[in-house]
């Protein structure tokens, strides 16, 4: 599956793009406990992207089809992945912190940080990176699955 960011979308350096599976921005922010959406550009992918069922990877390409980042590590359902390092490829597990909610006794709310990143603008030659990927657990919670991109340079 693919998602194309609409032409004309402007994201400041250091800002994030969050692509939610099937939730409006206010519902998405409420589900994840996001209180500050400044600097976050949000898209509701209307159930077309992402689908986190295990086995997916994510790659960013520009308008010319040139890879900007990725593919990421292979993701699994019931996990949140946050990029911690830009040293090395996105496919390496060492580039990510992963948190499991597989046992169902906890949620990823409070773990996932959509719209917020610790990655530093200018810290990489990459202009934009996949910075967070998250499943969501609970009845009907798949609406809130997301992929986050962080803009590191113009």
Coordinates of N, CA and C in Angstrom, one line a residue:
X1 N 0.8 -1.2 0.0 CA 0.0 0.0 0.0 C 0.9 1.2 0.0
X2 N 0.4 2.3 -0.6 CA 1.1 3.5 -0.6 C 0.2 4.7 -0.2
X3 N 0.9 5.8 0.2 CA 0.2 7.0 0.5 C 1.0 8.1 -0.1
X4 N 0.4 9.0 -0.8 CA 1.1 10.1 -1.4 C 0.7 11.4 -0.7
X5 N 1.7 12.1 -0.2 CA 1.4 13.4 0.5 C 1.0 14.3 -0.6
X6 N -0.1 15.0 -0.4 CA -0.6 15.9 -1.4 C 0.4 17.0 -1.8
X7 N 0.4 17.3 -3.1 CA 1.3 18.4 -3.6 C 0.9 19.7 -2.9
X8 N 1.9 20.5 -2.6 CA 1.7 21.7 -1.9 C 1.7 21.7 -0.4
X9 N 1.8 20.4 0.2 CA 1.9 20.3 1.6 C 3.3 20.9 2.1
X10 N 3.2 21.7 3.1 CA 4.4 22.4 3.6 C 4.6 21.9 5.1
X11 N 5.8 21.4 5.4 CA 6.1 21.0 6.7 C 7.5 21.7 7.1
X12 N 7.5 22.3 8.2 CA 8.7 23.0 8.6 C 9.8 22.0 9.0
X13 N 11.1 22.4 8.8 CA 12.2 21.6 9.2 C 12.0 21.3 10.7
X14 N 12.1 20.1 11.1 CA 11.8 19.7 12.5 C 10.4 19.3 12.8
X15 N 9.5 19.5 11.8 CA 8.1 19.2 11.9 C 7.9 17.7 11.5
X16 N 6.6 17.3 11.8 CA 6.3 15.9 11.5 C 5.1 15.8 10.6
X17 N 5.0 14.7 9.9 CA 3.8 14.3 9.1 C 3.3 13.0 9.8
X18 N 2.1 13.0 10.2 CA 1.5 11.8 10.8 C 0.4 11.3 9.8
X19 N 0.5 10.1 9.4 CA -0.5 9.5 8.6 C -1.3 8.5 9.4
X20 N -2.5 8.8 9.7 CA -3.3 7.9 10.5 C -4.2 7.1 9.6
X21 N -4.5 5.9 10.1 CA -5.2 4.9 9.2 C -6.6 5.4 8.8
X22 N -7.4 5.7 9.9 CA -8.9 6.0 9.6 C -9.5 6.9 10.6
X23 N -8.8 7.8 11.1 CA -9.4 8.7 12.2 C -9.2 10.2 11.8
X24 N -10.2 10.9 12.2 CA -10.0 12.4 12.1 C -9.0 12.9 13.1
X25 N -8.4 14.0 12.8 CA -7.3 14.5 13.6 C -7.6 14.6 15.1
X26 N -8.8 15.2 15.4 CA -9.2 15.4 16.8 C -9.4 14.1 17.5
X27 N -10.0 13.1 16.8 CA -10.2 11.8 17.4 C -8.8 11.1 17.6
X28 N -8.0 11.2 16.6 CA -6.6 10.6 16.7 C -5.8 11.2 17.9
X29 N -5.8 12.5 18.0 CA -5.1 13.2 19.1 C -5.7 12.8 20.5
X30 N -7.0 12.7 20.6 CA -7.6 12.2 21.8 C -7.2 10.8 22.2
X31 N -7.2 9.9 21.2 CA -6.9 8.5 21.4 C -5.5 8.4 22.0
X32 N -4.5 9.1 21.4 CA -3.1 9.0 21.7 C -2.7 10.0 22.8
X33 N -3.6 10.8 23.3 CA -3.3 11.8 24.3 C -2.4 12.9 23.8
X34 N -2.5 13.3 22.6 CA -1.7 14.3 22.0 C -2.3 15.7 22.4
X35 N -1.6 16.5 23.1 CA -2.2 17.8 23.5 C -1.7 18.9 22.7
X36 N -0.5 18.8 22.0 CA 0.0 19.8 21.2 C 0.3 19.3 19.8
X37 N -0.5 19.8 18.8 CA -0.3 19.4 17.5 C 0.4 20.4 16.6
X38 N 1.0 21.4 17.3 CA 1.7 22.4 16.5 C 2.9 21.8 15.9
X39 N 3.1 22.0 14.6 CA 4.2 21.4 13.9 C 3.9 20.0 13.3
X40 N 2.7 19.5 13.6 CA 2.3 18.2 13.1 C 1.3 18.4 12.0
X41 N 1.6 17.9 10.8 CA 0.7 17.8 9.7 C 0.1 16.5 9.7
X42 N -1.2 16.4 9.8 CA -1.9 15.1 9.9 C -2.8 14.8 8.7
X43 N -2.7 13.5 8.3 CA -3.6 13.1 7.2 C -4.3 11.8 7.6
X44 N -5.6 11.8 7.4 CA -6.5 10.7 7.6 C -6.4 9.9 6.2
X45 N -5.8 8.7 6.3 CA -5.6 7.9 5.0 C -6.9 7.2 4.6
X46 N -8.0 7.3 5.4 CA -9.3 6.7 5.0 C -9.2 5.2 4.8
X47 N -8.5 4.5 5.7 CA -8.4 3.1 5.7 C -7.6 2.5 4.6
X48 N -6.8 3.4 3.9 CA -5.9 2.9 2.8 C -4.5 2.7 3.2
X49 N -4.0 3.3 4.3 CA -2.7 3.2 4.7 C -2.6 3.8 6.2
X50 N -1.8 3.3 7.0 CA -1.1 2.1 7.0 C -1.9 0.9 7.5
X51 N -1.5 -0.3 7.2 CA -2.2 -1.4 7.8 C -1.1 -2.2 8.5
X52 N -1.2 -2.3 9.8 CA -0.1 -3.0 10.6 C -0.6 -4.3 11.1
X53 N -0.3 -5.3 10.3 CA -0.7 -6.7 10.7 C 0.5 -7.7 10.8
X54 N 1.7 -7.1 10.8 CA 2.9 -7.9 10.8 C 3.5 -8.1 9.4
X55 N 4.8 -7.9 9.3 CA 5.4 -8.1 8.0 C 5.6 -6.9 7.1
X56 N 5.1 -5.7 7.5 CA 5.2 -4.5 6.7 C 6.5 -3.8 6.9
X57 N 7.0 -3.1 5.9 CA 8.1 -2.2 6.0 C 7.6 -0.9 5.3
X58 N 8.3 0.2 5.6 CA 7.9 1.5 5.1 C 9.1 2.2 4.5
X59 N 8.8 2.8 3.3 CA 9.9 3.5 2.5 C 9.3 4.8 2.1
X60 N 10.2 5.9 2.2 CA 9.8 7.2 1.7 C 10.5 7.4 0.4
X61 N 9.7 7.8 -0.6 CA 10.3 8.2 -1.9 C 9.8 9.6 -2.3
X62 N 10.6 10.3 -3.0 CA 10.2 11.6 -3.4 C 9.4 11.5 -4.7
X63 N 9.0 12.7 -5.3 CA 8.1 12.7 -6.4 C 8.7 12.1 -7.7
X64 N 10.1 11.9 -7.7 CA 10.7 11.3 -8.8 C 10.9 9.8 -8.6
X65 N 10.4 9.3 -7.4 CA 10.6 7.9 -7.1 C 11.9 7.5 -6.5
X66 N 12.7 8.5 -6.1 CA 14.0 8.2 -5.5 C 13.8 8.0 -4.0
X67 N 14.3 6.9 -3.5 CA 14.2 6.6 -2.0 C 14.9 7.6 -1.2
X68 N 14.1 8.1 -0.2 CA 14.7 9.1 0.8 C 15.0 8.4 2.1
X69 N 14.3 7.4 2.5 CA 14.5 6.7 3.7 C 13.8 5.3 3.6
X70 N 14.4 4.3 4.2 CA 13.8 3.0 4.2 C 14.4 2.1 3.2
X71 N 13.9 0.9 3.1 CA 12.8 0.4 3.9 C 13.2 0.3 5.4
X72 N 12.1 0.4 6.2 CA 12.3 0.3 7.7 C 12.5 -1.2 8.0
X73 N 12.7 -1.4 9.3 CA 12.7 -2.8 9.8 C 11.3 -3.4 9.6
X74 N 11.2 -4.7 9.6 CA 9.9 -5.3 9.4 C 9.1 -5.2 10.7
X75 N 7.9 -4.6 10.7 CA 7.1 -4.3 11.9 C 6.1 -5.5 12.2
X76 N 5.7 -5.5 13.4 CA 4.8 -6.5 13.9 C 3.6 -5.8 14.5
X77 N 2.5 -6.5 14.5 CA 1.3 -5.9 15.2 C 1.6 -6.0 16.7
X78 N 0.8 -5.1 17.4 CA 1.0 -5.0 18.9 C 2.3 -4.3 19.3
X79 N 2.9 -3.6 18.4 CA 4.2 -2.9 18.7 C 4.1 -1.4 18.3
X80 N 4.9 -0.6 19.0 CA 5.2 0.7 18.7 C 6.7 0.8 18.4
X81 N 7.1 1.5 17.4 CA 8.5 1.6 17.0 C 8.9 3.1 16.9
X82 N 9.9 3.5 17.6 CA 10.4 4.9 17.6 C 11.8 4.9 17.2
X83 N 12.1 5.8 16.2 CA 13.5 5.9 15.7 C 14.3 6.5 16.7
X84 N 15.4 5.9 17.0 CA 16.3 6.5 18.0 C 17.7 6.9 17.4
X85 N 18.0 6.4 16.2 CA 19.3 6.6 15.7 C 19.2 6.8 14.1
X86 N 20.0 7.7 13.6 CA 20.0 7.9 12.2 C 21.4 7.4 11.7
X87 N 22.1 6.7 12.6 CA 23.4 6.1 12.2 C 23.1 4.7 11.6
X88 N 23.1 4.6 10.3 CA 22.8 3.3 9.7 C 21.4 3.3 9.1
X89 N 21.1 2.2 8.4 CA 19.9 2.2 7.7 C 18.6 2.0 8.6
X90 N 17.5 2.4 8.1 CA 16.2 2.3 8.8 C 15.8 0.8 9.0
X91 N 16.4 -0.1 8.3 CA 16.1 -1.5 8.4 C 16.7 -2.2 9.5
X92 N 17.7 -1.6 10.2 CA 18.4 -2.2 11.3 C 17.6 -2.0 12.6
X93 N 17.4 -3.1 13.3 CA 16.7 -3.0 14.6 C 17.3 -2.0 15.6
X94 N 18.6 -1.9 15.5 CA 19.4 -1.0 16.4 C 19.0 0.4 16.2
X95 N 18.4 0.8 15.1 CA 18.0 2.2 14.9 C 16.6 2.5 15.6
X96 N 16.0 1.5 16.2 CA 14.7 1.7 16.8 C 14.6 1.3 18.2
X97 N 13.6 1.9 18.9 CA 13.2 1.4 20.2 C 11.8 0.8 20.0
X98 N 11.6 -0.4 20.4 CA 10.3 -1.1 20.2 C 9.7 -1.4 21.5
X99 N 8.4 -1.2 21.6 CA 7.6 -1.5 22.8 C 6.4 -2.4 22.4
X100 N 6.3 -3.5 23.1 CA 5.3 -4.5 22.8 C 4.1 -4.3 23.7
X101 N 2.9 -4.5 23.2 CA 1.6 -4.5 23.9 C 0.9 -5.8 23.7
X102 N 1.7 -6.8 23.2 CA 1.1 -8.1 22.8 C 0.2 -8.8 23.9
X103 N 0.6 -8.6 25.1 CA -0.2 -9.3 26.1 C -1.6 -8.7 26.4
X104 N -1.8 -7.6 25.8 CA -3.1 -6.9 25.9 C -3.4 -6.3 27.2
X105 N -2.5 -6.3 28.2 CA -2.7 -5.8 29.5 C -2.4 -4.3 29.6
X106 N -1.7 -3.8 28.5 CA -1.4 -2.4 28.5 C -1.7 -1.8 27.1
X107 N -1.7 -0.6 27.0 CA -2.0 0.1 25.7 C -0.7 0.8 25.3
X108 N -0.7 1.3 24.0 CA 0.4 2.1 23.6 C 0.2 3.5 23.8
X109 N -1.0 3.9 24.3 CA -1.3 5.3 24.7 C -0.3 5.6 25.8
X110 N 0.4 6.7 25.7 CA 1.5 7.0 26.7 C 2.8 6.5 26.3
X111 N 2.9 5.5 25.3 CA 4.1 5.1 24.8 C 4.3 5.7 23.4
X112 N 3.3 5.7 22.6 CA 3.4 6.3 21.3 C 3.4 7.8 21.4
X113 N 4.2 8.5 20.6 CA 4.3 10.0 20.7 C 4.1 10.6 19.3
X114 N 2.9 10.4 18.7 CA 2.7 11.0 17.3 C 2.8 12.5 17.4
X115 N 3.6 13.0 16.4 CA 3.7 14.5 16.3 C 4.9 15.0 17.1
X116 N 5.6 14.1 17.8 CA 6.7 14.5 18.6 C 7.9 13.6 18.4
X117 N 9.1 14.1 18.3 CA 10.2 13.3 18.0 C 11.5 13.9 18.7
X118 N 12.4 13.0 19.0 CA 13.7 13.4 19.6 C 14.7 13.5 18.5
X119 N 14.4 13.2 17.3 CA 15.4 13.4 16.2 C 15.7 14.8 15.9
X120 N 16.9 15.2 15.7 CA 17.3 16.5 15.6 C 17.5 16.9 14.1
X121 N 16.8 18.0 13.8 CA 16.9 18.6 12.4 C 18.4 18.8 12.1
X122 N 18.8 18.4 10.9 CA 20.2 18.6 10.4 C 21.1 17.5 10.9
X123 N 20.6 16.5 11.7 CA 21.4 15.4 12.2 C 21.7 14.4 11.2
X124 N 21.2 14.5 10.0 CA 21.4 13.5 9.0 C 21.4 14.1 7.6
X125 N 22.0 13.4 6.6 CA 22.0 13.9 5.3 C 20.6 13.6 4.6
X126 N 19.8 12.8 5.3 CA 18.4 12.5 4.8 C 17.5 13.7 5.1
X127 N 16.7 14.1 4.1 CA 15.8 15.2 4.3 C 14.6 14.9 5.1
X128 N 14.1 13.6 5.0 CA 13.0 13.2 5.8 C 13.1 11.7 6.1
X129 N 12.7 11.3 7.3 CA 12.8 9.9 7.7 C 11.5 9.4 8.3
X130 N 11.4 8.1 8.3 CA 10.3 7.5 9.1 C 10.8 7.5 10.5
X131 N 10.0 8.2 11.4 CA 10.4 8.4 12.8 C 9.6 7.6 13.8
X132 N 8.4 7.1 13.4 CA 7.6 6.3 14.4 C 6.6 5.6 13.6
X133 N 6.3 4.3 14.0 CA 5.3 3.4 13.5 C 4.6 2.8 14.6
X134 N 3.3 2.8 14.6 CA 2.6 2.3 15.7 C 1.3 1.6 15.4
X135 N 1.1 0.4 15.9 CA -0.2 -0.3 15.9 C -1.0 0.3 17.1
X136 N -2.2 0.0 17.2 CA -3.1 0.4 18.3 C -3.9 -0.8 18.7
X137 N -4.0 -1.0 20.0 CA -4.8 -2.2 20.4 C -6.1 -1.8 21.0
X138 N -7.1 -2.7 21.0 CA -8.4 -2.5 21.5 C -9.4 -2.6 20.4
X139 N -10.7 -2.8 20.8 CA -11.7 -3.0 19.9 C -11.9 -1.8 18.9
X140 N -11.7 -2.0 17.6 CA -11.8 -0.9 16.7 C -10.7 0.1 16.7
X141 N -9.6 -0.2 17.4 CA -8.5 0.7 17.6 C -7.6 0.8 16.3
X142 N -7.8 -0.1 15.4 CA -6.9 -0.1 14.2 C -7.1 1.2 13.4
X143 N -8.2 1.9 13.7 CA -8.4 3.3 13.0 C -7.2 4.2 13.4
X144 N -6.6 3.9 14.5 CA -5.5 4.9 15.1 C -4.1 4.4 14.8
X145 N -3.9 3.4 14.0 CA -2.6 3.0 13.6 C -2.0 4.2 12.8
X146 N -0.6 4.3 12.9 CA 0.0 5.5 12.2 C 1.4 5.2 11.8
X147 N 1.8 6.0 10.9 CA 3.2 6.2 10.5 C 3.5 7.7 10.6
X148 N 4.7 8.0 11.2 CA 5.1 9.4 11.4 C 6.4 9.6 10.6
X149 N 6.5 10.7 9.9 CA 7.7 11.1 9.2 C 8.2 12.4 9.9
X150 N 9.5 12.6 10.0 CA 10.1 13.8 10.5 C 11.0 14.4 9.4
X151 N 10.7 15.7 9.2 CA 11.5 16.5 8.2 C 12.8 17.0 8.9
X152 N 13.9 16.6 8.4 CA 15.2 17.0 9.0 C 15.9 18.1 8.3
X153 N 15.6 18.3 7.0 CA 16.2 19.4 6.2 C 15.3 19.8 5.0
X154 N 15.6 20.9 4.4 CA 14.8 21.3 3.3 C 15.1 20.5 2.0

